[in-house]
Short mmCIF file of N, CA and C in Angstrom, two decimals:
data_model
loop_
_atom_site.label_atom_id
_atom_site.label_comp_id
_atom_site.label_asym_id
_atom_site.label_seq_id
_atom_site.Cartn_x
_atom_site.Cartn_y
_atom_site.Cartn_z
N MET A 294 90.17 224.05 161.17
CA MET A 294 91.46 223.39 160.99
C MET A 294 91.67 222.40 162.13
N LEU A 295 92.11 221.18 161.78
CA LEU A 295 92.31 220.18 162.74
C LEU A 295 93.76 220.25 163.30
N LYS A 296 93.89 220.24 164.64
CA LYS A 296 95.23 220.39 165.20
C LYS A 296 95.76 218.99 165.58
N THR A 297 97.06 218.75 165.51
CA THR A 297 97.62 217.49 165.91
C THR A 297 97.79 217.44 167.46
N TYR A 298 97.32 216.34 168.03
CA TYR A 298 97.34 216.18 169.49
C TYR A 298 98.75 215.77 169.88
N SER A 299 99.24 216.45 170.90
CA SER A 299 100.57 216.03 171.49
C SER A 299 100.39 215.84 172.97
N PRO A 300 100.65 214.63 173.47
CA PRO A 300 100.43 214.33 174.89
C PRO A 300 101.36 215.15 175.81
N LYS A 301 100.84 215.62 176.96
CA LYS A 301 101.65 216.27 177.88
C LYS A 301 102.02 215.30 179.05
N GLN A 302 103.09 215.58 179.67
CA GLN A 302 103.61 214.65 180.76
C GLN A 302 102.54 214.51 181.87
N SER A 303 101.80 215.57 182.16
CA SER A 303 100.84 215.52 183.21
C SER A 303 99.61 214.68 182.84
N GLU A 304 99.30 214.51 181.56
CA GLU A 304 98.09 213.77 181.11
C GLU A 304 98.31 212.29 181.00
N ILE A 305 99.54 211.89 181.12
CA ILE A 305 99.82 210.41 180.94
C ILE A 305 99.47 209.60 182.17
N VAL A 306 98.71 208.52 181.93
CA VAL A 306 98.39 207.62 183.02
C VAL A 306 99.18 206.34 182.78
N ARG A 307 99.99 206.00 183.82
CA ARG A 307 100.90 204.83 183.68
C ARG A 307 100.33 203.67 184.44
N LYS A 308 100.40 202.50 183.80
CA LYS A 308 99.90 201.29 184.49
C LYS A 308 101.13 200.40 184.80
N TRP A 309 100.87 199.45 185.63
CA TRP A 309 101.93 198.50 186.05
C TRP A 309 101.54 197.13 185.48
N TYR A 310 102.51 196.51 184.80
CA TYR A 310 102.25 195.18 184.25
C TYR A 310 103.28 194.18 184.78
N LEU A 311 102.86 192.94 184.87
CA LEU A 311 103.72 191.85 185.36
C LEU A 311 103.88 190.83 184.22
N VAL A 312 105.14 190.60 183.87
CA VAL A 312 105.44 189.61 182.78
C VAL A 312 106.33 188.50 183.33
N ASP A 313 105.79 187.30 183.05
CA ASP A 313 106.57 186.12 183.44
C ASP A 313 107.33 185.60 182.20
N VAL A 314 108.67 185.62 182.21
CA VAL A 314 109.46 185.25 181.08
C VAL A 314 109.95 183.78 181.14
N LYS A 315 109.42 183.01 181.93
CA LYS A 315 109.87 181.59 182.15
C LYS A 315 109.67 180.84 180.80
N GLY A 316 110.86 180.35 180.27
CA GLY A 316 110.78 179.63 179.05
C GLY A 316 110.68 180.44 177.76
N LYS A 317 110.64 181.72 177.85
CA LYS A 317 110.54 182.58 176.68
C LYS A 317 111.90 182.87 176.08
N THR A 318 111.96 183.31 174.80
CA THR A 318 113.16 183.60 174.10
C THR A 318 113.51 185.08 174.38
N VAL A 319 114.79 185.40 174.59
CA VAL A 319 115.26 186.70 175.03
C VAL A 319 114.84 187.78 174.05
N GLY A 320 115.25 187.63 172.77
CA GLY A 320 115.00 188.71 171.82
C GLY A 320 113.53 188.98 171.53
N ARG A 321 112.72 187.99 171.44
CA ARG A 321 111.36 188.14 171.14
C ARG A 321 110.58 188.83 172.29
N ILE A 322 110.89 188.42 173.53
CA ILE A 322 110.21 189.05 174.63
C ILE A 322 110.72 190.49 174.88
N ALA A 323 112.02 190.69 174.63
CA ALA A 323 112.63 192.00 174.87
C ALA A 323 112.01 193.08 173.91
N SER A 324 111.74 192.68 172.64
CA SER A 324 111.18 193.66 171.75
C SER A 324 109.73 194.06 172.18
N LYS A 325 108.97 193.12 172.68
CA LYS A 325 107.59 193.44 173.11
C LYS A 325 107.62 194.22 174.39
N ILE A 326 108.54 193.99 175.30
CA ILE A 326 108.70 194.73 176.52
C ILE A 326 109.11 196.19 176.19
N ALA A 327 110.00 196.38 175.21
CA ALA A 327 110.40 197.71 174.77
C ALA A 327 109.31 198.47 174.21
N ASP A 328 108.38 197.90 173.46
CA ASP A 328 107.23 198.57 172.91
C ASP A 328 106.34 199.10 174.03
N VAL A 329 106.09 198.31 175.04
CA VAL A 329 105.25 198.74 176.14
C VAL A 329 105.90 199.83 176.98
N LEU A 330 107.20 199.63 177.22
CA LEU A 330 107.93 200.67 177.94
C LEU A 330 107.96 202.08 177.32
N ARG A 331 108.00 202.06 175.93
CA ARG A 331 108.02 203.31 175.19
C ARG A 331 106.63 203.86 175.03
N GLY A 332 105.57 203.06 175.15
CA GLY A 332 104.28 203.51 175.00
C GLY A 332 103.71 203.31 173.61
N LYS A 333 104.35 202.51 172.81
CA LYS A 333 103.90 202.34 171.43
C LYS A 333 102.58 201.55 171.30
N THR A 334 102.18 200.93 172.38
CA THR A 334 100.90 200.22 172.38
C THR A 334 99.73 201.05 172.72
N LYS A 335 99.97 202.37 173.03
CA LYS A 335 98.94 203.28 173.39
C LYS A 335 98.51 204.16 172.17
N ALA A 336 97.30 204.61 172.19
CA ALA A 336 96.80 205.45 171.11
C ALA A 336 97.46 206.88 171.16
N ILE A 337 97.89 207.32 172.34
CA ILE A 337 98.51 208.64 172.44
C ILE A 337 100.01 208.70 172.25
N TYR A 338 100.53 207.58 171.70
CA TYR A 338 102.02 207.53 171.52
C TYR A 338 102.56 208.69 170.72
N SER A 339 103.65 209.21 171.23
CA SER A 339 104.43 210.23 170.57
C SER A 339 105.86 210.01 170.83
N PRO A 340 106.72 210.03 169.75
CA PRO A 340 108.14 209.59 169.98
C PRO A 340 108.94 210.56 170.87
N HIS A 341 108.50 211.79 171.01
CA HIS A 341 109.33 212.72 171.82
C HIS A 341 108.87 212.86 173.28
N VAL A 342 107.89 212.03 173.63
CA VAL A 342 107.37 212.02 175.02
C VAL A 342 107.44 210.61 175.55
N ASP A 343 107.84 210.48 176.85
CA ASP A 343 107.86 209.19 177.48
C ASP A 343 106.47 208.86 178.06
N CYS A 344 105.73 208.13 177.27
CA CYS A 344 104.31 207.84 177.63
C CYS A 344 104.10 206.34 177.91
N GLY A 345 105.13 205.58 178.23
CA GLY A 345 105.04 204.18 178.41
C GLY A 345 104.62 203.77 179.87
N ASP A 346 104.44 202.49 180.05
CA ASP A 346 103.96 201.95 181.28
C ASP A 346 105.18 201.25 182.00
N PHE A 347 104.94 200.91 183.28
CA PHE A 347 105.90 200.15 184.09
C PHE A 347 105.82 198.68 183.79
N ILE A 348 106.91 197.96 183.81
CA ILE A 348 106.89 196.53 183.60
C ILE A 348 107.75 195.86 184.70
N VAL A 349 107.15 194.88 185.32
CA VAL A 349 107.85 194.06 186.37
C VAL A 349 107.99 192.67 185.71
N VAL A 350 109.28 192.27 185.54
CA VAL A 350 109.60 190.95 184.95
C VAL A 350 109.99 190.00 186.01
N ILE A 351 109.46 188.82 186.03
CA ILE A 351 109.83 187.78 187.00
C ILE A 351 110.38 186.59 186.26
N ASN A 352 111.09 185.74 187.00
CA ASN A 352 111.68 184.48 186.47
C ASN A 352 112.68 184.80 185.39
N ALA A 353 113.54 185.79 185.56
CA ALA A 353 114.50 186.13 184.51
C ALA A 353 115.60 185.02 184.45
N LYS A 354 115.81 184.23 185.51
CA LYS A 354 116.87 183.22 185.43
C LYS A 354 116.41 182.01 184.56
N GLU A 355 115.17 181.96 184.16
CA GLU A 355 114.68 180.85 183.37
C GLU A 355 114.45 181.26 181.94
N ILE A 356 115.05 182.38 181.48
CA ILE A 356 114.88 182.81 180.09
C ILE A 356 115.83 181.97 179.26
N HIS A 357 115.50 181.92 177.91
CA HIS A 357 116.34 181.00 177.14
C HIS A 357 116.74 181.70 175.75
N PHE A 358 117.77 181.19 175.20
CA PHE A 358 118.32 181.66 173.94
C PHE A 358 118.11 180.61 172.86
N THR A 359 118.02 181.03 171.59
CA THR A 359 117.93 180.08 170.49
C THR A 359 119.32 179.75 169.98
N GLY A 360 119.42 178.65 169.35
CA GLY A 360 120.71 178.23 168.73
C GLY A 360 121.86 178.06 169.74
N ASN A 361 123.06 178.46 169.38
CA ASN A 361 124.17 178.30 170.27
C ASN A 361 124.50 179.61 171.03
N LYS A 362 123.62 180.54 171.07
CA LYS A 362 123.84 181.76 171.69
C LYS A 362 124.20 181.68 173.19
N GLN A 363 123.68 180.62 173.81
CA GLN A 363 123.95 180.41 175.27
C GLN A 363 125.46 180.30 175.57
N THR A 364 126.19 179.77 174.63
CA THR A 364 127.65 179.48 174.84
C THR A 364 128.48 180.35 173.92
N LYS A 365 128.04 180.69 172.76
CA LYS A 365 128.91 181.40 171.71
C LYS A 365 128.82 182.93 171.89
N LYS A 366 127.68 183.46 172.33
CA LYS A 366 127.51 184.92 172.39
C LYS A 366 128.38 185.46 173.51
N VAL A 367 128.87 186.75 173.36
CA VAL A 367 129.74 187.29 174.35
C VAL A 367 129.30 188.75 174.62
N TYR A 368 129.08 189.08 175.90
CA TYR A 368 128.79 190.40 176.30
C TYR A 368 130.13 191.06 176.76
N HIS A 369 130.40 192.29 176.24
CA HIS A 369 131.59 193.00 176.62
C HIS A 369 131.20 194.28 177.39
N HIS A 370 132.11 194.66 178.33
CA HIS A 370 132.02 195.98 178.93
C HIS A 370 133.39 196.40 179.35
N HIS A 371 133.62 197.64 179.51
CA HIS A 371 134.94 198.23 179.78
C HIS A 371 134.90 198.90 181.12
N THR A 372 135.92 198.66 181.93
CA THR A 372 135.95 199.31 183.26
C THR A 372 136.46 200.74 183.24
N ARG A 373 136.90 201.24 182.05
CA ARG A 373 137.50 202.55 181.88
C ARG A 373 138.87 202.64 182.55
N HIS A 374 139.50 201.55 182.83
CA HIS A 374 140.87 201.53 183.26
C HIS A 374 141.68 200.79 182.24
N GLY A 375 143.03 200.93 182.28
CA GLY A 375 143.86 200.24 181.31
C GLY A 375 143.64 198.77 181.39
N ASN A 376 143.58 198.11 180.23
CA ASN A 376 143.38 196.61 180.20
C ASN A 376 142.06 196.27 180.84
N GLY A 377 141.06 197.09 180.70
CA GLY A 377 139.82 196.92 181.45
C GLY A 377 138.64 196.23 180.68
N LEU A 378 138.93 195.62 179.49
CA LEU A 378 137.86 195.01 178.75
C LEU A 378 137.47 193.69 179.41
N ARG A 379 136.19 193.55 179.81
CA ARG A 379 135.70 192.35 180.40
C ARG A 379 134.71 191.70 179.56
N SER A 380 134.69 190.39 179.44
CA SER A 380 133.84 189.69 178.55
C SER A 380 133.17 188.55 179.38
N VAL A 381 131.94 188.28 179.09
CA VAL A 381 131.20 187.19 179.78
C VAL A 381 130.19 186.58 178.81
N THR A 382 129.93 185.30 178.92
CA THR A 382 128.96 184.57 178.10
C THR A 382 127.62 184.60 178.83
N PRO A 383 126.50 184.36 178.07
CA PRO A 383 125.25 184.28 178.77
C PRO A 383 125.13 183.22 179.85
N ASN A 384 125.86 182.11 179.68
CA ASN A 384 125.82 181.05 180.68
C ASN A 384 126.37 181.59 182.01
N GLU A 385 127.50 182.25 181.93
CA GLU A 385 128.11 182.83 183.17
C GLU A 385 127.25 183.91 183.73
N LEU A 386 126.60 184.77 182.88
CA LEU A 386 125.80 185.84 183.33
C LEU A 386 124.46 185.33 184.01
N LEU A 387 123.98 184.22 183.50
CA LEU A 387 122.75 183.59 184.05
C LEU A 387 123.08 183.13 185.50
N GLN A 388 124.28 182.72 185.75
CA GLN A 388 124.68 182.25 187.10
C GLN A 388 124.80 183.42 188.06
N LYS A 389 125.41 184.56 187.60
CA LYS A 389 125.75 185.71 188.46
C LYS A 389 124.62 186.67 188.56
N ARG A 390 124.17 187.25 187.40
CA ARG A 390 123.15 188.32 187.36
C ARG A 390 122.18 188.03 186.28
N PRO A 391 121.22 187.15 186.41
CA PRO A 391 120.39 186.82 185.26
C PRO A 391 119.50 187.97 184.78
N GLU A 392 119.24 188.97 185.63
CA GLU A 392 118.39 190.10 185.21
C GLU A 392 119.13 191.02 184.24
N ASP A 393 120.45 191.01 184.25
CA ASP A 393 121.24 191.89 183.34
C ASP A 393 121.06 191.44 181.87
N ILE A 394 120.80 190.21 181.55
CA ILE A 394 120.62 189.78 180.20
C ILE A 394 119.39 190.48 179.56
N LEU A 395 118.33 190.46 180.30
CA LEU A 395 117.07 191.09 179.78
C LEU A 395 117.18 192.57 179.69
N ILE A 396 117.81 193.19 180.72
CA ILE A 396 117.96 194.65 180.73
C ILE A 396 118.80 195.10 179.56
N HIS A 397 119.90 194.32 179.27
CA HIS A 397 120.81 194.68 178.19
C HIS A 397 120.01 194.54 176.82
N ALA A 398 119.22 193.46 176.66
CA ALA A 398 118.46 193.28 175.46
C ALA A 398 117.42 194.34 175.16
N VAL A 399 116.67 194.76 176.26
CA VAL A 399 115.68 195.81 176.12
C VAL A 399 116.36 197.16 175.83
N ALA A 400 117.42 197.43 176.54
CA ALA A 400 118.13 198.67 176.37
C ALA A 400 118.65 198.85 174.95
N GLY A 401 118.97 197.78 174.28
CA GLY A 401 119.42 197.91 172.90
C GLY A 401 118.29 198.17 171.96
N MET A 402 117.03 197.96 172.36
CA MET A 402 115.90 198.17 171.51
C MET A 402 115.21 199.46 171.77
N ILE A 403 115.72 200.23 172.61
CA ILE A 403 115.18 201.58 172.88
C ILE A 403 116.05 202.62 172.21
N PRO A 404 115.51 203.65 171.60
CA PRO A 404 116.35 204.63 170.92
C PRO A 404 117.32 205.31 171.85
N HIS A 405 118.59 205.52 171.30
CA HIS A 405 119.63 206.08 172.11
C HIS A 405 119.44 207.65 172.10
N ASN A 406 118.57 208.16 172.98
CA ASN A 406 118.33 209.60 173.10
C ASN A 406 118.17 209.96 174.56
N LYS A 407 117.72 211.16 174.81
CA LYS A 407 117.61 211.66 176.18
C LYS A 407 116.53 210.92 176.99
N LEU A 408 115.55 210.33 176.33
CA LEU A 408 114.48 209.64 177.06
C LEU A 408 114.89 208.23 177.52
N LYS A 409 115.94 207.69 176.98
CA LYS A 409 116.30 206.27 177.24
C LYS A 409 116.45 206.00 178.74
N LYS A 410 117.15 206.81 179.42
CA LYS A 410 117.39 206.57 180.85
C LYS A 410 116.08 206.52 181.63
N ASN A 411 115.20 207.43 181.34
CA ASN A 411 113.86 207.44 182.05
C ASN A 411 113.00 206.28 181.67
N ILE A 412 113.11 205.85 180.44
CA ILE A 412 112.31 204.69 179.97
C ILE A 412 112.79 203.41 180.66
N LEU A 413 114.09 203.27 180.78
CA LEU A 413 114.66 202.00 181.41
C LEU A 413 114.41 201.97 182.90
N LYS A 414 114.21 203.14 183.52
CA LYS A 414 113.90 203.15 184.96
C LYS A 414 112.53 202.52 185.26
N LYS A 415 111.70 202.39 184.25
CA LYS A 415 110.40 201.78 184.47
C LYS A 415 110.39 200.30 184.30
N LEU A 416 111.57 199.70 184.05
CA LEU A 416 111.75 198.23 183.89
C LEU A 416 112.30 197.67 185.22
N LYS A 417 111.57 196.79 185.83
CA LYS A 417 112.04 196.12 187.08
C LYS A 417 112.14 194.64 186.75
N VAL A 418 113.37 194.07 186.89
CA VAL A 418 113.58 192.69 186.53
C VAL A 418 114.03 191.95 187.81
N TYR A 419 113.42 190.78 188.02
CA TYR A 419 113.75 189.94 189.19
C TYR A 419 114.04 188.56 188.75
N PRO A 420 115.13 187.91 189.26
CA PRO A 420 115.51 186.59 188.87
C PRO A 420 114.54 185.50 189.19
N GLY A 421 113.85 185.64 190.28
CA GLY A 421 112.85 184.61 190.72
C GLY A 421 111.44 185.01 190.57
N ALA A 422 110.53 184.29 191.17
CA ALA A 422 109.14 184.60 191.07
C ALA A 422 108.67 185.74 192.05
N GLU A 423 109.48 186.03 193.08
CA GLU A 423 109.17 187.04 193.99
C GLU A 423 109.56 188.44 193.50
N HIS A 424 108.76 189.47 193.84
CA HIS A 424 109.09 190.79 193.39
C HIS A 424 108.68 191.86 194.42
N ASN A 425 109.22 193.02 194.42
CA ASN A 425 108.91 194.06 195.44
C ASN A 425 107.83 195.05 195.04
N GLN A 426 107.14 194.79 193.96
CA GLN A 426 106.13 195.74 193.49
C GLN A 426 104.69 195.25 193.71
N LYS A 427 104.50 194.52 194.83
CA LYS A 427 103.15 194.08 195.14
C LYS A 427 102.18 195.21 195.45
N ALA A 428 102.67 196.26 196.02
CA ALA A 428 101.83 197.42 196.40
C ALA A 428 101.26 198.13 195.21
N GLN A 429 101.96 198.03 194.06
CA GLN A 429 101.49 198.72 192.85
C GLN A 429 100.44 197.80 192.08
N GLN A 430 100.23 196.66 192.54
CA GLN A 430 99.23 195.72 192.01
C GLN A 430 99.38 195.58 190.47
N PRO A 431 100.55 195.09 190.01
CA PRO A 431 100.73 194.90 188.57
C PRO A 431 99.74 193.88 187.99
N VAL A 432 99.29 194.23 186.78
CA VAL A 432 98.30 193.34 186.07
C VAL A 432 99.14 192.37 185.14
N PRO A 433 98.83 191.09 185.19
CA PRO A 433 99.60 190.19 184.33
C PRO A 433 99.36 190.50 182.83
N LEU A 434 100.48 190.51 182.10
CA LEU A 434 100.48 190.89 180.74
C LEU A 434 101.04 189.72 179.93
N GLU A 435 100.31 189.20 179.00
CA GLU A 435 100.70 188.03 178.19
C GLU A 435 101.34 188.57 176.91
N LEU A 436 102.65 188.37 176.68
CA LEU A 436 103.29 188.84 175.47
C LEU A 436 103.57 187.67 174.48
#
């Protein structure tokens, strides 16, 4: 009788990838990054195990939106205090914290379960071309 293989946390080998998002569209690149973070590109993928790889994203301030989303789209968050609803457009967010746009997009494409927090910790986003993960020797990944 053939048994179904289930990967164990100790058997998973994680790689580091470098993704340059200069001139890329937010949604299209975010869905591909989410697949690599979850491990869906690996043969040993299992939905209940975090078997994904690390991703280092550079040039997040040069990412682009299609259509009028740059000015019409609105990101909301609440401070948990009275009258604490804050709203910001992608144009304003690109000026202040450009890495938050991509993090928010990828987070929305990962299932909302107990693994989500650990999966998102493997995503490192930098606004410019410089990053702090040179010691891990990330391999360029073309998405």
